PDB file of C-alpha atoms and ligand atoms in Angstrom:
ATOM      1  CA  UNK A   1       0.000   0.000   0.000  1.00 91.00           C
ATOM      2  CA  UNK A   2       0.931   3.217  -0.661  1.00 95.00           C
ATOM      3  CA  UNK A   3       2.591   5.604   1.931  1.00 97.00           C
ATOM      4  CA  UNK A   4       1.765   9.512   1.102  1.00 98.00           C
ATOM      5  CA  UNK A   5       1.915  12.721   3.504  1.00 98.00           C
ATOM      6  CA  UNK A   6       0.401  15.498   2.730  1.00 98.00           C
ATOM      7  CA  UNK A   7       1.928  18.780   4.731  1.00 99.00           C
ATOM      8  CA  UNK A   8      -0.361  21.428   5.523  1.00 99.00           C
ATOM      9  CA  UNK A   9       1.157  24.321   5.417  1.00 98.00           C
ATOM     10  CA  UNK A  10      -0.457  26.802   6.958  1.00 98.00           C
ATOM     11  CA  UNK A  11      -0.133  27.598  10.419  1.00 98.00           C
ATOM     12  CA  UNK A  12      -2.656  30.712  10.392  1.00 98.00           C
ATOM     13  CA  UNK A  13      -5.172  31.271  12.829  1.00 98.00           C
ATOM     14  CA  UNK A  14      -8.432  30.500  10.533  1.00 97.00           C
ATOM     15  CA  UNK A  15      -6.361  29.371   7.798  1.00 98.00           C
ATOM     16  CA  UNK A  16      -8.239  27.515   4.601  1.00 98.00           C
ATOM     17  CA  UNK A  17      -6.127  26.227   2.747  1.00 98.00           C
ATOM     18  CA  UNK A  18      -6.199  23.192   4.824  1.00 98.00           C
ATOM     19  CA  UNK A  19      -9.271  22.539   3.511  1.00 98.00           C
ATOM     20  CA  UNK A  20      -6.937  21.064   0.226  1.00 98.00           C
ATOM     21  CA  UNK A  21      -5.062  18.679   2.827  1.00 98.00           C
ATOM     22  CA  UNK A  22      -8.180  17.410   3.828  1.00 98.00           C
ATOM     23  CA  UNK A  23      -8.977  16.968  -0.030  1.00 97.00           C
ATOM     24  CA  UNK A  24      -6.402  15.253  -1.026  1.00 97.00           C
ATOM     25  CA  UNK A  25      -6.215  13.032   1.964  1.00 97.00           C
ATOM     26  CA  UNK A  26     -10.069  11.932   1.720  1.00 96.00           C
ATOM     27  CA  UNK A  27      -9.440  11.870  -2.527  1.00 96.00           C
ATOM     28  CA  UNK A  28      -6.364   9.714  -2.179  1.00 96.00           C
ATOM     29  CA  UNK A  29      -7.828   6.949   0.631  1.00 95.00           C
ATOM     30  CA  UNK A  30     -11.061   6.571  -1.954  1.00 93.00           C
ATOM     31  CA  UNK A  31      -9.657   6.316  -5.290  1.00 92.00           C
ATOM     32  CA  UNK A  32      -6.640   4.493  -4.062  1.00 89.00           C
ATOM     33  CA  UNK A  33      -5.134   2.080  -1.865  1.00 91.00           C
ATOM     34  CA  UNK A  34      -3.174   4.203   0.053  1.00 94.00           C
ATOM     35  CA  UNK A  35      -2.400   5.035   4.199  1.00 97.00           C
ATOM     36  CA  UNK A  36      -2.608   9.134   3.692  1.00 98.00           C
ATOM     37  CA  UNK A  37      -1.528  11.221   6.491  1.00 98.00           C
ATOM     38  CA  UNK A  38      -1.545  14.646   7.171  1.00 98.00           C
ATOM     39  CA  UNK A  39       1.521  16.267   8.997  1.00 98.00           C
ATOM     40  CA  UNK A  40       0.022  19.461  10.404  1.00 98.00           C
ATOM     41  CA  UNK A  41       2.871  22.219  11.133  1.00 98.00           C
ATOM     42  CA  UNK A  42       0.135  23.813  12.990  1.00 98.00           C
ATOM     43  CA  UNK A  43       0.062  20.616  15.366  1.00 98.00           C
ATOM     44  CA  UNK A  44       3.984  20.207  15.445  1.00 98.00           C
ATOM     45  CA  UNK A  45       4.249  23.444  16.296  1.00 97.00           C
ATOM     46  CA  UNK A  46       8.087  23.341  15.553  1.00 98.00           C
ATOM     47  CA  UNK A  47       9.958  26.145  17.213  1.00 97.00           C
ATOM     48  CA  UNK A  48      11.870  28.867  14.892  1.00 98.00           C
ATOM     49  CA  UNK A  49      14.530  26.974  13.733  1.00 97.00           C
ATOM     50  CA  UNK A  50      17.670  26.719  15.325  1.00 97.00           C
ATOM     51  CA  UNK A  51      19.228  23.591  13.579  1.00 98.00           C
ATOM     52  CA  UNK A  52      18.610  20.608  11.297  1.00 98.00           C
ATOM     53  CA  UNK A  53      17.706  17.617  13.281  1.00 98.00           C
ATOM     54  CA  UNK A  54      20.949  15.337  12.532  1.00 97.00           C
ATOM     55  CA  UNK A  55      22.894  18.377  14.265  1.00 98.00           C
ATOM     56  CA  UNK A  56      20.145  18.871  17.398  1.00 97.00           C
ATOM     57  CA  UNK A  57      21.666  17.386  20.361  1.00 96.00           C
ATOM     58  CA  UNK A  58      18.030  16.648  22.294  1.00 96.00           C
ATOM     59  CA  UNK A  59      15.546  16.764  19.229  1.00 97.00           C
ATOM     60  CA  UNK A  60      12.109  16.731  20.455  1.00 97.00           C
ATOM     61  CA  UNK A  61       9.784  14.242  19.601  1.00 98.00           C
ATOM     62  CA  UNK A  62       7.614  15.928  17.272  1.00 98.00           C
ATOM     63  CA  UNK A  63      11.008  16.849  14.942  1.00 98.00           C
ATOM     64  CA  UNK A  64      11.828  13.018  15.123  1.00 98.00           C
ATOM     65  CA  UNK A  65       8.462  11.994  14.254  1.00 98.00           C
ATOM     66  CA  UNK A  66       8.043  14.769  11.565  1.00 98.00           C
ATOM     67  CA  UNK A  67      11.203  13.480  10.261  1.00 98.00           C
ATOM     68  CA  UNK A  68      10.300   9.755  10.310  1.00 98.00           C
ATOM     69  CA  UNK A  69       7.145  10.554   8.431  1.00 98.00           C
ATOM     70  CA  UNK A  70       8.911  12.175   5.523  1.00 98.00           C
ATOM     71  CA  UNK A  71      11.282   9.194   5.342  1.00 98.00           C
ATOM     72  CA  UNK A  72       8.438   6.811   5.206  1.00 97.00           C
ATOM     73  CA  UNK A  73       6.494   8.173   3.099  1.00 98.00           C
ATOM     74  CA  UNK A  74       6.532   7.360  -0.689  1.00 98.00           C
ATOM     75  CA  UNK A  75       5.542  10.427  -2.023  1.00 98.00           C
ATOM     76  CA  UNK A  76       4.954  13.566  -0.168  1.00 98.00           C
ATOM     77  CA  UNK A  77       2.631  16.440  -1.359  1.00 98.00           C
ATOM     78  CA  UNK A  78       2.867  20.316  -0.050  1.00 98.00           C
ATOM     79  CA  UNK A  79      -0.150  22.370   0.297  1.00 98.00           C
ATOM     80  CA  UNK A  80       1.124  25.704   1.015  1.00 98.00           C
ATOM     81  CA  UNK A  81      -0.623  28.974   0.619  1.00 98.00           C
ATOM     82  CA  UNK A  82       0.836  31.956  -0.859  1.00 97.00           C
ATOM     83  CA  UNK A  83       1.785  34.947   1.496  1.00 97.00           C
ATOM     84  CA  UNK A  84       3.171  37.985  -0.295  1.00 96.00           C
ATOM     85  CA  UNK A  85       4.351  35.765  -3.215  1.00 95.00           C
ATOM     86  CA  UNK A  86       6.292  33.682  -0.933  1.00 97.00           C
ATOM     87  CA  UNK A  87       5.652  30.363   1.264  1.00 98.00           C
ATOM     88  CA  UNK A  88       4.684  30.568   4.654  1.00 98.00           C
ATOM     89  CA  UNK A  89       8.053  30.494   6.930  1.00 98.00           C
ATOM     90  CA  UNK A  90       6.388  27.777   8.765  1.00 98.00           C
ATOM     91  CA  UNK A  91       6.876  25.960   5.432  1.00 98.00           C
ATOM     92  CA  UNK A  92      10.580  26.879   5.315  1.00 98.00           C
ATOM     93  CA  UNK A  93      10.890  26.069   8.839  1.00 98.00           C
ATOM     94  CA  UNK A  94      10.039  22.614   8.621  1.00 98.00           C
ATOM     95  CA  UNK A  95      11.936  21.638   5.432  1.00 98.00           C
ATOM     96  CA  UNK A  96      15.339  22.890   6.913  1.00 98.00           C
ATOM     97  CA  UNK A  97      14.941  20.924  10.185  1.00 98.00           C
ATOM     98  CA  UNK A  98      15.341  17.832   7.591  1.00 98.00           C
ATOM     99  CA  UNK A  99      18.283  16.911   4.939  1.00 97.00           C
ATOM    100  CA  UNK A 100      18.594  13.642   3.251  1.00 96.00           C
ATOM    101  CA  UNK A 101      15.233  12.596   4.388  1.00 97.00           C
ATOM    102  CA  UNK A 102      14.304  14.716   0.906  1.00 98.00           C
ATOM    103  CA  UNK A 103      16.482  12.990  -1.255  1.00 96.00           C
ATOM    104  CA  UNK A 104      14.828  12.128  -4.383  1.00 96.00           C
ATOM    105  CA  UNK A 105      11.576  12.168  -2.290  1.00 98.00           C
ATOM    106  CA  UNK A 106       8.743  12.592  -5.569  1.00 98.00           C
ATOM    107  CA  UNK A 107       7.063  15.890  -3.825  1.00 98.00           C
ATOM    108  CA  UNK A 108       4.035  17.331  -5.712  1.00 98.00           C
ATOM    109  CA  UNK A 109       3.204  21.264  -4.846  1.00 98.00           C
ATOM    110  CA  UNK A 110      -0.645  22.567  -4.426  1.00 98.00           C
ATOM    111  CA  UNK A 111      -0.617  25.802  -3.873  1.00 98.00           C
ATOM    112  CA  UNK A 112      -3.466  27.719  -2.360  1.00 98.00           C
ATOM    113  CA  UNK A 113      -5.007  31.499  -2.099  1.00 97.00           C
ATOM    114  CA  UNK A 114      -8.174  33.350  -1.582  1.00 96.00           C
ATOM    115  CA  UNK A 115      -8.064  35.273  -4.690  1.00 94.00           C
ATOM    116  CA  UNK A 116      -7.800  34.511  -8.473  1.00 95.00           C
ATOM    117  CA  UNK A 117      -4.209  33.112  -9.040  1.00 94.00           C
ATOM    118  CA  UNK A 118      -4.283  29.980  -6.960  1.00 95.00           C
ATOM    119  CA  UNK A 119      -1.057  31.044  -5.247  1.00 94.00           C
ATOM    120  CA  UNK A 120       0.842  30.147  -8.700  1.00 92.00           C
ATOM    121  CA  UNK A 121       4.098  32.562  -7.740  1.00 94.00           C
ATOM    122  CA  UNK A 122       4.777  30.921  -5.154  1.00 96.00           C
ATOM    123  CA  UNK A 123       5.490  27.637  -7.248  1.00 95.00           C
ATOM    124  CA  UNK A 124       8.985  28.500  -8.584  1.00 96.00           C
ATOM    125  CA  UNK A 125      10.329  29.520  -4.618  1.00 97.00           C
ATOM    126  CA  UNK A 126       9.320  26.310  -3.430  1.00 98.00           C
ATOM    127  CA  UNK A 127      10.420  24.174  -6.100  1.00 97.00           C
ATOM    128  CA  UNK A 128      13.839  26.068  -5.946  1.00 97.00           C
ATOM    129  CA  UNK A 129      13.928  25.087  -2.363  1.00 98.00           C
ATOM    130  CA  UNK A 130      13.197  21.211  -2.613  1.00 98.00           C
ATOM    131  CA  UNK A 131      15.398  21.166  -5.295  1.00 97.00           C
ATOM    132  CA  UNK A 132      18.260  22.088  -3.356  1.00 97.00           C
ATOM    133  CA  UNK A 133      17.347  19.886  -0.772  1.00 96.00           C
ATOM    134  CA  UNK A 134      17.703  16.955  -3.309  1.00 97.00           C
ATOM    135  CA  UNK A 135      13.958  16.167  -3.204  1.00 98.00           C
ATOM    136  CA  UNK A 136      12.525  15.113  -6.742  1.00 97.00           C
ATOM    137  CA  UNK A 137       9.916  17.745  -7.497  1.00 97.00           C
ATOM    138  CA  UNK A 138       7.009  16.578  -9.342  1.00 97.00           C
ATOM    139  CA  UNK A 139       6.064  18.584 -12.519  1.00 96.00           C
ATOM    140  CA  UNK A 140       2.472  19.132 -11.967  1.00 96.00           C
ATOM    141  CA  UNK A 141       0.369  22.141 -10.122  1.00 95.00           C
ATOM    142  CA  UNK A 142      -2.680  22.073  -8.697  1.00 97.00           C
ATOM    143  CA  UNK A 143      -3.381  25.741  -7.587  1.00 97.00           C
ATOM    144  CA  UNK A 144      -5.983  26.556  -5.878  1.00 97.00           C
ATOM    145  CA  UNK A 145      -7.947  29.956  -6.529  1.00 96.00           C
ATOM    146  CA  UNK A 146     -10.458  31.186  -4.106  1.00 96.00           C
ATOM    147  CA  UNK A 147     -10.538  28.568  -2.144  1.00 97.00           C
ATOM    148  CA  UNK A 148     -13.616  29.211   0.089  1.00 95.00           C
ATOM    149  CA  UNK A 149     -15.572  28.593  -3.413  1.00 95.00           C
ATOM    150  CA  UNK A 150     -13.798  25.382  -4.005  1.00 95.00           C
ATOM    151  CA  UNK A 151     -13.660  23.538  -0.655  1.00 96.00           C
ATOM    152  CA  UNK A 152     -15.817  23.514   2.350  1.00 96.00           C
ATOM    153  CA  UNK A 153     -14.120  23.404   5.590  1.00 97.00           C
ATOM    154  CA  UNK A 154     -13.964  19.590   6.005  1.00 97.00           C
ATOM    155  CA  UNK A 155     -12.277  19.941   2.561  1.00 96.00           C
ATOM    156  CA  UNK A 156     -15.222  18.407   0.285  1.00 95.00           C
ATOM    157  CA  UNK A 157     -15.498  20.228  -3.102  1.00 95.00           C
ATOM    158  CA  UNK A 158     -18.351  22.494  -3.933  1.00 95.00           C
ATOM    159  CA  UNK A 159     -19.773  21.222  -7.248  1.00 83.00           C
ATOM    160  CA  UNK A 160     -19.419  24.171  -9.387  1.00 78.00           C
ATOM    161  CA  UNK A 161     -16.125  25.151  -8.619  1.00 79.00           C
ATOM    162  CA  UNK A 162     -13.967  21.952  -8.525  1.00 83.00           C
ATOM    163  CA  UNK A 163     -12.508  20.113 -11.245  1.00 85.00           C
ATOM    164  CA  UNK A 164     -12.181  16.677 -10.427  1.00 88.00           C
ATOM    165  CA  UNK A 165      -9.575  15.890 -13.730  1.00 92.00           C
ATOM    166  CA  UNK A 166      -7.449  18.329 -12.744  1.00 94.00           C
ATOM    167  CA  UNK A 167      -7.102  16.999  -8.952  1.00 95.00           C
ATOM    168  CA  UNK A 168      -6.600  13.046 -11.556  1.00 96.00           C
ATOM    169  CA  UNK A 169      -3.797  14.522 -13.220  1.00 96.00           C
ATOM    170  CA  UNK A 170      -2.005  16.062 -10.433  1.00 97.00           C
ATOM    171  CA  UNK A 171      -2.050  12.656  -8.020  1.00 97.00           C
ATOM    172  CA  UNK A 172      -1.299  10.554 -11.488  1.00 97.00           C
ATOM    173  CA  UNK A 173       1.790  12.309 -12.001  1.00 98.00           C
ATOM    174  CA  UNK A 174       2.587  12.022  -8.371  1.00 98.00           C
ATOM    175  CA  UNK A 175       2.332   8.140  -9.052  1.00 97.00           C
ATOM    176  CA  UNK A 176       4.368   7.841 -11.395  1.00 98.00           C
ATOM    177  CA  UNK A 177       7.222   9.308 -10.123  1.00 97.00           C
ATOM    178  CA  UNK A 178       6.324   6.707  -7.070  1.00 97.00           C
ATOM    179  CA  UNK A 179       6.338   3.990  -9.258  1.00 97.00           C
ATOM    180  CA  UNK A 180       9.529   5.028 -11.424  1.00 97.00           C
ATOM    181  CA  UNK A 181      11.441   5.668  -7.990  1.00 95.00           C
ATOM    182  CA  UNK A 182      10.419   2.197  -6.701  1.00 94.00           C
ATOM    183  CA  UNK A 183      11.283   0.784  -9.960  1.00 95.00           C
ATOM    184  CA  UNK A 184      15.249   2.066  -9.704  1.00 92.00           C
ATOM    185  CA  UNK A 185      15.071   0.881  -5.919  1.00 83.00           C
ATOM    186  CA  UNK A 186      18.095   1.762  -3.973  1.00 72.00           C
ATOM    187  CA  UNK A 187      19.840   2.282  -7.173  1.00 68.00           C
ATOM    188  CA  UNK A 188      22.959   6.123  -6.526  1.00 65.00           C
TER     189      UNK A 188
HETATM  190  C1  FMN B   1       0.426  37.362   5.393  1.00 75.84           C
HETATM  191  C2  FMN B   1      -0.481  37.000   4.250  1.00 75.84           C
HETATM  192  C3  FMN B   1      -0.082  37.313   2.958  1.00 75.84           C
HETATM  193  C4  FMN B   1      -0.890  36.942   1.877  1.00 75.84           C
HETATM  194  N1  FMN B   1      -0.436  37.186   0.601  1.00 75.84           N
HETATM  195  C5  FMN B   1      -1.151  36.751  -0.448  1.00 75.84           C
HETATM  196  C6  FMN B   1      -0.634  36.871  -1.771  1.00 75.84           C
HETATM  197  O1  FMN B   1       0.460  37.341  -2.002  1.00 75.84           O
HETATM  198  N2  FMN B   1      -1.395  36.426  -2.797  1.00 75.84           N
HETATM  199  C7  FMN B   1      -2.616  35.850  -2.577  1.00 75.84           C
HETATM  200  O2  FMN B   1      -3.256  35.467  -3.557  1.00 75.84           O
HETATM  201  N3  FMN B   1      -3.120  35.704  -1.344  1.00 75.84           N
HETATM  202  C8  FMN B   1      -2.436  36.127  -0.269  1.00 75.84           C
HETATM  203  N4  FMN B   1      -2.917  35.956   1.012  1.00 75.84           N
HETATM  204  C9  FMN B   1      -4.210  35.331   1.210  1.00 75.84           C
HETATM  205  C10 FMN B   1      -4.115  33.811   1.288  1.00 75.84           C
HETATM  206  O3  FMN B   1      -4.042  33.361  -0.030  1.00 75.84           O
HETATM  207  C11 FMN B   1      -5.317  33.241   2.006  1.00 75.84           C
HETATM  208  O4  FMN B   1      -5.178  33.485   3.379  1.00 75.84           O
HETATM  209  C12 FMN B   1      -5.575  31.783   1.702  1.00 75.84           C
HETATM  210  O5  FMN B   1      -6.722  31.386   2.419  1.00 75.84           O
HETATM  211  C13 FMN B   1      -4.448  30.807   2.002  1.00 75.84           C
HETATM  212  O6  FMN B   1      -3.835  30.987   3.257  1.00 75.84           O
HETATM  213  P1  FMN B   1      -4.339  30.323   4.649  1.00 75.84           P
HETATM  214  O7  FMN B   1      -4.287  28.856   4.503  1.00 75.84           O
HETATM  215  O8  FMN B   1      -3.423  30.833   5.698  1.00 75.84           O
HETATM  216  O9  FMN B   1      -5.754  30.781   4.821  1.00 75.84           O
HETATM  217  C14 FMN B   1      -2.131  36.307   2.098  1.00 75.84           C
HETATM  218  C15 FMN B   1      -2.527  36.020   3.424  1.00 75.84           C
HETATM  219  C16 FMN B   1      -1.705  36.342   4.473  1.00 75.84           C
HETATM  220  C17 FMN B   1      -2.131  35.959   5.866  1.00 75.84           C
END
């Protein structure tokens, strides 16, 4: 079975776009067999980073467990909303905490805002980012405009806004970067 976390991003104090993890989570459990978790950086509640886990002397256990998620996991995808044409530094936070658990991880990148643009200048940052971290960035989007309009807040689509083929051929190319990774196995 397939092992995919989904990080929600946001860490905001009535955030939405959470409402996508909770998509994608309910989305990938029913057209898939998959174990989906979501890894909350509002429930880790990491502290301002002071240094990457493999250098923390006393790493708490929500940094180990954060980390041991991301390791497991077969495929990881980021819903992050866009603040001032950036990700949120909770976002940054968390990825710097880890190092080779990102190597050649297949990551896919939703992004998320309340107006028209679905958050889509954020996409090159973040990429950047993983890509220096060695992960193996998935080339699909799935950006989410307005996203009051397109999820309700237990993250089930509101008919005339959602496009379920789009949401297909985001997790499809997600796959298949699973399935090529698993085919190379351990292969350096
Ligand atoms: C500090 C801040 C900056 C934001 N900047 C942008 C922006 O640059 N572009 C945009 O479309 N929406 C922007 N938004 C609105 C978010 O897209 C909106 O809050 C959306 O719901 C996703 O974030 P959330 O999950 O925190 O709610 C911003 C929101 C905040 C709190």
């Amino acid at each position: 079975m397939l092992n995919i976390a989904i990080i929600s991003s946001s860490i905001r104090i009535g955030r939405n776009s959470h409402r996508v993890a909770l998509f994608f989570k309910k989305y990938l459990e029913e057209s898939h067999p998959a174990s989906v978790r979501i890894l909350d950086l509002s429930e880790y509640n990491f502290p301002l980073f002071d240094e990457r886990l493999q250098y923390q002397r006393s790493p708490s256990a929500n940094v180990i467990d954060f980390a041991e998620q991301i390791k497991s996991a077969d495929g990881v995808i980021i819903v992050t909303p866009e603040y001032n044409g950036g990700y949120p530094a909770s976002l940054k936070n968390a990825i710097d905490l880890l190092h080779k658990e990102w190597h050649r991880k297949p990551v896919a990148i939703s992004t998320v805002s309340d107006g028209i643009f679905g958050g889509s200048q954020v996409i090159t940052s973040l990429q950047f980012c993983l890509w220096k971290m060695r992960a193996w960035t998935v080339p699909a989007m799935f950006p989410v405009p307005e996203v009051n309009k397109v999820f309700d807040e237990n993250g089930n689509p509101i008919d005339d806004h959602f496009n379920e083929k789009r949401a297909a051929n985001f997790i499809s190319e997600l796959l298949w970067c699973i399935e090529a990774k698993s085919r190379m196995g351990d292969h350096k």
